[in-house]
C-alpha positions as a printed NumPy array, in Angstrom:
array([[ 33.924, 208.063, 267.592],
       [ 31.371, 208.47 , 270.303],
       [ 32.274, 205.437, 272.382],
       [ 30.73 , 205.608, 275.811],
       [ 32.914, 207.554, 278.255],
       [ 35.79 , 207.765, 275.864],
       [ 37.97 , 210.963, 276.073],
       [ 40.744, 211.267, 273.528],
       [ 43.478, 213.865, 274.241],
       [ 46.653, 215.005, 272.521],
       [ 49.079, 215.987, 275.267],
       [ 52.684, 215.238, 276.184],
       [ 53.088, 212.549, 278.784],
       [ 54.401, 215.116, 281.325],
       [ 51.379, 217.399, 280.776],
       [ 48.731, 214.659, 280.787],
       [ 50.123, 212.904, 283.844],
       [ 49.984, 216.123, 285.947],
       [ 46.316, 216.829, 285.219],
       [ 44.188, 217.176, 288.337],
       [ 40.861, 216.163, 286.767],
       [ 41.717, 212.464, 286.292],
       [ 40.143, 209.723, 288.404],
       [ 42.027, 206.844, 289.94 ],
       [ 42.071, 203.81 , 287.567],
       [ 41.423, 200.112, 287.985],
       [ 43.189, 199.384, 284.687],
       [ 45.858, 201.24 , 282.789],
       [ 47.125, 200.108, 279.389],
       [ 50.455, 201.083, 277.912],
       [ 50.763, 199.552, 274.413],
       [ 53.301, 200.375, 271.786],
       [ 54.86 , 203.115, 273.929],
       [ 57.503, 201.918, 276.477],
       [ 60.255, 200.927, 274.124],
       [ 59.959, 204.043, 271.969],
       [ 60.202, 206.879, 274.492],
       [ 62.999, 208.43 , 276.652],
       [ 63.833, 207.418, 280.225],
       [ 62.395, 210.812, 281.293],
       [ 59.11 , 209.806, 279.876],
       [ 59.23 , 206.364, 281.342],
       [ 59.746, 207.999, 284.765],
       [ 56.634, 210.08 , 284.165],
       [ 54.556, 207.008, 283.273],
       [ 55.8  , 205.068, 286.273],
       [ 55.008, 207.923, 288.648],
       [ 51.584, 208.242, 287.143],
       [ 50.812, 204.553, 287.674],
       [ 52.183, 204.827, 291.205],
       [ 49.787, 207.69 , 292.011],
       [ 46.721, 206.793, 289.893],
       [ 46.403, 203.016, 289.764],
       [ 44.13 , 201.733, 292.554],
       [ 45.246, 199.018, 294.98 ],
       [ 44.275, 195.858, 293.232],
       [ 44.395, 197.618, 289.885],
       [ 46.024, 196.168, 286.77 ],
       [ 48.7  , 197.587, 284.413],
       [ 48.989, 196.131, 280.989],
       [ 52.274, 196.953, 279.257],
       [ 53.898, 195.807, 276.06 ],
       [ 57.52 , 196.332, 275.064],
       [ 60.364, 195.063, 272.935],
       [ 62.6  , 192.843, 274.884],
       [ 65.83 , 191.014, 274.896],
       [ 67.228, 188.565, 273.866],
       [ 65.158, 188.47 , 270.725],
       [ 66.219, 191.793, 269.645],
       [ 69.941, 191.254, 270.334],
       [ 70.941, 190.396, 266.663],
       [ 68.749, 193.065, 265.074],
       [ 69.466, 195.943, 267.448],
       [ 72.706, 197.003, 265.55 ],
       [ 70.897, 196.843, 262.25 ],
       [ 68.138, 199.027, 263.627],
       [ 70.7  , 201.555, 264.735],
       [ 72.24 , 201.606, 261.242],
       [ 68.8  , 202.094, 259.608],
       [ 67.887, 204.981, 261.954],
       [ 71.272, 206.6  , 261.578],
       [ 71.164, 206.433, 257.741],
       [ 67.669, 208.006, 257.73 ],
       [ 68.911, 210.757, 260.024],
       [ 72.246, 211.698, 258.422],
       [ 71.969, 210.553, 254.841],
       [ 68.437, 211.436, 253.971],
       [ 68.213, 214.255, 251.473],
       [ 66.65 , 217.525, 252.762],
       [ 62.955, 217.589, 252.03 ],
       [ 62.709, 213.798, 251.57 ],
       [ 59.675, 212.273, 253.068],
       [ 59.962, 209.797, 255.939],
       [ 58.847, 207.023, 253.628],
       [ 61.557, 208.013, 251.158],
       [ 64.182, 207.974, 253.989],
       [ 63.037, 204.562, 255.02 ],
       [ 63.332, 203.164, 251.489],
       [ 66.83 , 204.583, 251.135],
       [ 67.886, 203.232, 254.55 ],
       [ 66.53 , 199.712, 253.681],
       [ 68.241, 199.693, 250.283],
       [ 71.565, 200.716, 251.934],
       [ 71.225, 198.041, 254.645],
       [ 70.772, 195.374, 252.026],
       [ 73.953, 196.506, 250.272],
       [ 75.787, 196.144, 253.558],
       [ 74.428, 192.604, 254.098],
       [ 75.187, 191.644, 250.415],
       [ 78.713, 192.8  , 250.892],
       [ 79.245, 189.637, 252.925],
       [ 80.063, 191.687, 256.049],
       [ 81.097, 189.881, 259.231],
       [ 78.   , 191.005, 261.039],
       [ 75.759, 189.373, 258.435],
       [ 77.849, 186.222, 258.524],
       [ 77.5  , 185.964, 262.312],
       [ 73.756, 186.741, 262.122],
       [ 72.411, 185.059, 258.948],
       [ 68.813, 185.743, 259.812],
       [ 69.332, 189.5  , 259.285],
       [ 69.083, 189.298, 255.495],
       [ 65.717, 187.531, 255.5  ],
       [ 64.502, 190.022, 258.091],
       [ 65.409, 192.893, 255.912],
       [ 63.515, 191.341, 253.035],
       [ 60.417, 191.207, 255.142],
       [ 60.77 , 194.835, 256.118],
       [ 60.743, 195.872, 252.421],
       [ 57.038, 194.902, 252.191],
       [ 55.994, 196.269, 255.634],
       [ 53.817, 199.371, 256.044],
       [ 56.008, 202.438, 256.157],
       [ 54.069, 204.009, 259.015],
       [ 54.667, 200.921, 261.127],
       [ 58.359, 200.943, 260.183],
       [ 58.704, 204.611, 261.047],
       [ 57.426, 203.832, 264.587],
       [ 59.21 , 200.58 , 265.155],
       [ 62.59 , 201.203, 263.642],
       [ 63.186, 204.843, 262.983],
       [ 62.028, 206.456, 266.255],
       [ 64.456, 208.78 , 268.056],
       [ 64.233, 206.761, 271.258],
       [ 64.294, 202.947, 270.975],
       [ 65.385, 200.4  , 273.603],
       [ 64.477, 196.785, 273.922],
       [ 64.499, 196.013, 277.628],
       [ 64.964, 192.792, 279.509],
       [ 62.244, 191.6  , 281.889],
       [ 64.503, 192.151, 284.848],
       [ 64.975, 195.845, 283.916],
       [ 61.294, 196.22 , 283.419],
       [ 60.65 , 194.808, 286.931],
       [ 63.091, 197.326, 288.429],
       [ 61.319, 200.21 , 286.643],
       [ 57.829, 199.072, 287.924],
       [ 58.953, 198.33 , 291.387],
       [ 58.787, 202.064, 292.026],
       [ 55.073, 201.891, 291.321],
       [ 54.694, 199.068, 293.795],
       [ 53.676, 196.616, 291.105],
       [ 54.056, 192.791, 291.123],
       [ 54.196, 190.691, 287.992],
       [ 51.076, 188.708, 287.373],
       [ 51.319, 186.927, 284.064],
       [ 51.694, 187.231, 280.301],
       [ 48.731, 188.782, 278.457],
       [ 49.346, 186.365, 275.57 ],
       [ 47.24 , 183.244, 276.029],
       [ 49.669, 180.867, 274.181],
       [ 52.449, 181.781, 276.591],
       [ 50.656, 179.838, 279.303],
       [ 50.951, 176.495, 277.492],
       [ 54.338, 174.955, 278.089],
       [ 54.013, 172.226, 275.572],
       [ 53.793, 174.839, 272.83 ],
       [ 56.805, 176.812, 274.018],
       [ 59.333, 174.428, 275.466],
       [ 60.886, 171.066, 274.945],
       [ 60.502, 168.706, 278.006],
       [ 64.113, 169.43 , 278.929],
       [ 63.654, 173.216, 278.662],
       [ 60.456, 173.034, 280.698],
       [ 62.267, 171.077, 283.404],
       [ 65.002, 173.688, 283.468],
       [ 62.426, 176.376, 283.821],
       [ 60.582, 174.717, 286.675],
       [ 63.858, 174.299, 288.601],
       [ 64.139, 178.053, 289.084],
       [ 62.655, 178.925, 292.494],
       [ 62.48 , 182.62 , 291.89 ],
       [ 59.467, 183.546, 289.769],
       [ 60.992, 186.734, 288.439],
       [ 64.243, 185.026, 287.368],
       [ 62.115, 182.29 , 285.842],
       [ 60.705, 184.891, 283.418],
       [ 64.188, 186.032, 282.423],
       [ 65.152, 182.351, 281.752],
       [ 61.951, 181.841, 279.779],
       [ 62.795, 184.823, 277.447],
       [ 66.076, 183.071, 276.643],
       [ 64.434, 179.75 , 275.984],
       [ 62.032, 181.286, 273.388],
       [ 64.269, 184.117, 272.226],
       [ 61.565, 186.511, 273.292],
       [ 61.333, 189.757, 271.144],
       [ 58.079, 191.281, 272.39 ],
       [ 56.404, 190.967, 275.765],
       [ 52.767, 191.708, 276.722],
       [ 52.389, 191.512, 280.494],
       [ 49.974, 192.195, 283.3  ],
       [ 51.238, 193.712, 286.558],
       [ 49.07 , 194.203, 289.733],
       [ 49.364, 196.675, 292.569],
       [ 48.86 , 194.679, 295.713],
       [ 47.924, 191.234, 294.235],
       [ 45.98 , 188.637, 296.35 ],
       [ 45.929, 185.108, 295.079],
       [ 42.668, 183.276, 294.912],
       [ 42.306, 179.918, 296.688],
       [ 42.218, 176.863, 294.355],
       [ 38.368, 176.627, 294.903],
       [ 37.916, 180.257, 294.088],
       [ 40.006, 179.904, 290.974],
       [ 37.875, 176.962, 289.852],
       [ 34.704, 178.792, 290.547],
       [ 35.864, 181.87 , 288.562],
       [ 37.006, 179.661, 285.617],
       [ 33.728, 177.828, 285.474],
       [ 31.831, 181.194, 285.328],
       [ 33.961, 182.551, 282.453],
       [ 31.857, 183.287, 279.431],
       [ 33.234, 182.445, 275.957],
       [ 32.053, 182.075, 272.376],
       [ 33.325, 180.373, 269.285],
       [ 34.361, 183.175, 266.936],
       [ 35.059, 181.191, 263.783],
       [ 33.184, 178.608, 261.722],
       [ 33.882, 175.168, 263.327],
       [ 35.365, 174.012, 259.929],
       [ 37.788, 176.961, 259.991],
       [ 39.306, 176.022, 263.393],
       [ 42.841, 174.865, 262.505],
       [ 43.98 , 171.687, 264.156],
       [ 47.61 , 172.806, 263.878],
       [ 49.213, 175.809, 265.562],
       [ 52.742, 177.32 , 265.02 ],
       [ 54.757, 177.523, 268.214],
       [ 58.306, 178.072, 269.277],
       [ 58.89 , 174.337, 269.522],
       [ 57.538, 173.985, 265.918],
       [ 54.098, 173.112, 264.522],
       [ 51.883, 171.495, 267.113],
       [ 48.932, 169.282, 266.202],
       [ 45.886, 169.619, 268.418],
       [ 44.468, 166.335, 269.937],
       [ 41.224, 165.635, 268.077],
       [ 39.776, 163.719, 271.051],
       [ 39.955, 166.848, 273.037],
       [ 39.476, 169.721, 270.645],
       [ 36.716, 168.199, 268.395],
       [ 34.193, 167.814, 271.204],
       [ 35.163, 171.215, 272.693],
       [ 34.619, 172.954, 269.318],
       [ 31.409, 170.952, 268.711],
       [ 30.052, 172.107, 272.071],
       [ 30.368, 175.782, 270.995],
       [ 29.424, 175.261, 267.281],
       [ 26.15 , 177.201, 267.768],
       [ 28.172, 180.416, 268.333],
       [ 26.115, 181.069, 271.476],
       [ 27.616, 182.372, 274.685],
       [ 28.706, 179.526, 276.945],
       [ 30.387, 179.34 , 280.379],
       [ 33.204, 176.991, 280.838],
       [ 31.042, 175.207, 283.485],
       [ 28.346, 174.759, 280.919],
       [ 30.673, 173.309, 278.347],
       [ 32.197, 171.033, 280.979],
       [ 28.766, 169.746, 281.926],
       [ 27.915, 169.094, 278.232],
       [ 31.128, 167.18 , 277.648],
       [ 30.387, 164.924, 280.64 ],
       [ 26.871, 163.98 , 279.38 ],
       [ 26.74 , 160.285, 278.573],
       [ 30.473, 159.86 , 278.984],
       [ 31.855, 158.004, 281.973],
       [ 34.61 , 158.747, 282.744],
       [ 34.609, 162.138, 281.014],
       [ 36.672, 162.047, 277.811],
       [ 37.978, 165.556, 278.532],
       [ 39.052, 166.777, 282.003],
       [ 38.298, 170.247, 283.208],
       [ 42.038, 171.008, 283.1  ],
       [ 42.095, 169.868, 279.459],
       [ 39.083, 172.002, 278.739],
       [ 40.638, 175.129, 280.254],
       [ 43.819, 174.573, 278.307],
       [ 41.847, 174.004, 275.078],
       [ 39.957, 177.203, 275.56 ],
       [ 43.067, 179.132, 276.377],
       [ 44.795, 177.818, 273.14 ],
       [ 41.73 , 178.559, 270.996],
       [ 41.542, 182.079, 272.481],
       [ 45.246, 182.483, 271.579],
       [ 44.611, 181.582, 267.976],
       [ 41.506, 183.86 , 267.814],
       [ 39.017, 181.02 , 267.36 ],
       [ 37.381, 181.721, 270.786],
       [ 36.726, 185.024, 272.443],
       [ 35.955, 185.935, 276.059],
       [ 32.445, 187.433, 276.381],
       [ 31.527, 190.35 , 278.656],
       [ 28.376, 190.71 , 280.714],
       [ 25.214, 190.942, 278.578],
       [ 24.266, 194.294, 280.15 ],
       [ 27.585, 195.797, 279.254],
       [ 27.316, 194.507, 275.733],
       [ 23.881, 196.055, 275.354],
       [ 25.156, 199.4  , 276.552],
       [ 28.057, 199.302, 274.235],
       [ 26.139, 198.345, 271.1  ],
       [ 25.091, 201.827, 269.995],
       [ 28.648, 203.018, 270.278],
       [ 30.253, 200.12 , 268.485],
       [ 27.658, 200.546, 265.739],
       [ 28.742, 204.121, 265.262],
       [ 32.442, 203.309, 265.368],
       [ 32.022, 200.307, 262.893],
       [ 30.097, 202.41 , 260.476],
       [ 32.904, 204.894, 260.395],
       [ 35.55 , 202.098, 260.019],
       [ 33.709, 200.338, 257.281],
       [ 33.421, 203.684, 255.456],
       [ 37.17 , 204.005, 255.531],
       [ 37.491, 200.652, 253.827],
       [ 36.112, 202.149, 250.747],
       [ 39.372, 204.049, 250.23 ],
       [ 42.139, 201.916, 251.822],
       [ 42.937, 198.832, 253.888],
       [ 44.76 , 200.519, 256.83 ],
       [ 42.234, 199.244, 259.411],
       [ 41.818, 195.495, 259.795],
       [ 39.536, 195.374, 262.75 ],
       [ 35.925, 196.255, 263.732],
       [ 34.488, 196.44 , 267.304],
       [ 32.433, 193.763, 269.002],
       [ 30.134, 194.794, 271.872],
       [ 29.82 , 191.126, 272.816],
       [ 33.519, 190.472, 273.403],
       [ 34.355, 194.107, 274.141],
       [ 37.314, 193.784, 271.718],
       [ 38.339, 194.073, 268.157],
       [ 37.494, 191.497, 265.45 ],
       [ 39.886, 191.046, 262.647],
       [ 38.252, 191.584, 259.275],
       [ 39.73 , 191.847, 255.882],
       [ 39.043, 194.889, 253.634],
       [ 36.853, 192.875, 251.32 ],
       [ 34.759, 191.593, 254.185],
       [ 34.503, 195.222, 255.464],
       [ 33.269, 196.324, 252.102],
       [ 30.716, 193.475, 252.079],
       [ 29.329, 194.681, 255.408],
       [ 29.309, 198.266, 254.116],
       [ 27.218, 197.147, 251.141],
       [ 24.739, 195.63 , 253.517],
       [ 24.55 , 198.701, 255.69 ],
       [ 24.097, 201.024, 252.623],
       [ 21.147, 198.872, 251.398],
       [ 22.8  , 197.34 , 248.393],
       [ 21.262, 194.057, 249.301],
       [ 18.957, 192.644, 251.967],
       [ 20.323, 192.57 , 255.503],
       [ 18.654, 189.265, 256.333],
       [ 19.54 , 187.477, 253.096],
       [ 22.475, 189.281, 251.471],
       [ 23.198, 188.341, 247.844],
       [ 26.856, 187.542, 247.158],
       [ 26.629, 188.993, 243.651],
       [ 25.475, 192.378, 245.055],
       [ 28.231, 192.367, 247.664],
       [ 30.892, 191.564, 245.028],
       [ 29.611, 194.367, 242.675],
       [ 29.815, 196.877, 245.503],
       [ 33.32 , 195.828, 246.485],
       [ 34.419, 195.895, 242.84 ],
       [ 33.069, 199.423, 242.405],
       [ 35.093, 200.605, 245.392],
       [ 38.296, 199.029, 244.027],
       [ 37.634, 200.342, 240.53 ],
       [ 37.328, 203.855, 241.925],
       [ 40.725, 203.631, 243.414],
       [ 42.223, 202.075, 240.225],
       [ 42.868, 198.839, 242.182],
       [ 42.713, 195.185, 241.158],
       [ 42.791, 191.84 , 242.97 ],
       [ 45.949, 189.932, 242.874],
       [ 46.386, 186.318, 241.657],
       [ 49.733, 184.621, 242.033],
       [ 51.087, 188.032, 242.948],
       [ 49.968, 189.78 , 239.75 ],
       [ 46.972, 192.13 , 239.171],
       [ 43.896, 190.594, 237.546],
       [ 43.36 , 193.008, 234.628],
       [ 40.08 , 191.614, 233.432],
       [ 37.102, 193.136, 235.257],
       [ 34.951, 189.963, 235.132],
       [ 37.819, 187.942, 236.706],
       [ 37.849, 190.346, 239.584],
       [ 34.117, 190.165, 239.997],
       [ 34.131, 186.383, 239.851],
       [ 36.697, 186.193, 242.472],
       [ 34.894, 188.632, 244.754],
       [ 31.703, 186.709, 244.274],
       [ 33.456, 183.577, 245.473],
       [ 34.742, 185.372, 248.536],
       [ 31.315, 186.947, 249.107],
       [ 29.589, 183.585, 248.911],
       [ 31.924, 182.211, 251.623],
       [ 31.562, 185.341, 253.669],
       [ 27.76 , 184.984, 253.76 ],
       [ 27.771, 181.346, 254.631],
       [ 30.66 , 181.209, 257.155],
       [ 31.816, 184.531, 258.385],
       [ 28.594, 186.643, 258.539],
       [ 26.708, 184.318, 261.005],
       [ 29.708, 184.776, 263.456],
       [ 29.71 , 188.557, 263.043],
       [ 25.995, 188.67 , 263.824],
       [ 26.609, 186.715, 267.078],
       [ 29.491, 189.082, 267.984],
       [ 27.081, 192.059, 267.524],
       [ 29.049, 193.587, 264.666],
       [ 25.984, 193.608, 262.554],
       [ 22.285, 192.735, 262.85 ]])
């Protein structure tokens, strides 16, 4: 798409990893790969990381893990085997998936002992029925598929001289969201950090891990950590009124403390870039002693980042250089929204990451870029008309209570309501994120 320095290749792992024109890397990402390839390909990747990741470099890797997959693993094998041996010749992969799911439901409904011992399987199959078939083909019907315990992953990566750093999922770092007091006490009793991760996975029934590993890590001194945290740049990425004061967690639904989160959100309500140090200074103004400690502020920012309400912000110079390339990429992605809803993100040069955006919101942005309304003062009616024309061309309708809305004006009215809210609440944030002018 023309992103700065991006090179996209289509090569087997063994071929790519033996190329001699590749630089050494400070960061390597392996997402949606490890659990769905053979041991031979895993060995190729580990060897590549060993040779090409710089000392001090970071590996991000995600993978299916145990024990969260323990109950579903036999059902996955049944689904994949049915698609392989029972699929009619010439049947598409989507057709094979549909047939396999239908057969699996018959097995569960037969009151088999497996389903009785694992009552959650029936509900899980129901959810799979409505999932995207391309996703299911990758997740459940791949030739190679193996959920791996954290301990086994550590053994694999030891050959690349990597040490575990931390989870890449912000909410994993908040014990109160993940463990009961007794569970947290049990976890903290474990002196071995690696074994502690294995115990953690049992406590939360972990199904999918996203981890950072470092080659030759060096731990910052406490003062250095505090300085780095205070310099961290962040931005509120949702309207303040849209910040949910409740979050779902392994221990159940947790309610955020208003005395902490309300002033933190208010300090960032202008959607400007702030450092944690700036926010901390703001929260101390006129309040003695401070109502929110720096530790509480750090935890609040981490939680809000985990829910997507706050984003980390990269250096302004990097954002400026990235802007022409994200503009080009976003224009392409928004054009795709005219025909389908497969892509649910656009790119932000400010955060250097993706921004979740519904298809309708993408169509509203596309209407603005194509001059259907003024960029500085977009009219919700014009945005709705554009989105409705795109849906109409595809023979699509909006849904209400799970049923299509057959009357055209009903569709337009609903789109206008959504466009009005988009202009007033979502668009200002997208402007700050550099998604649109």
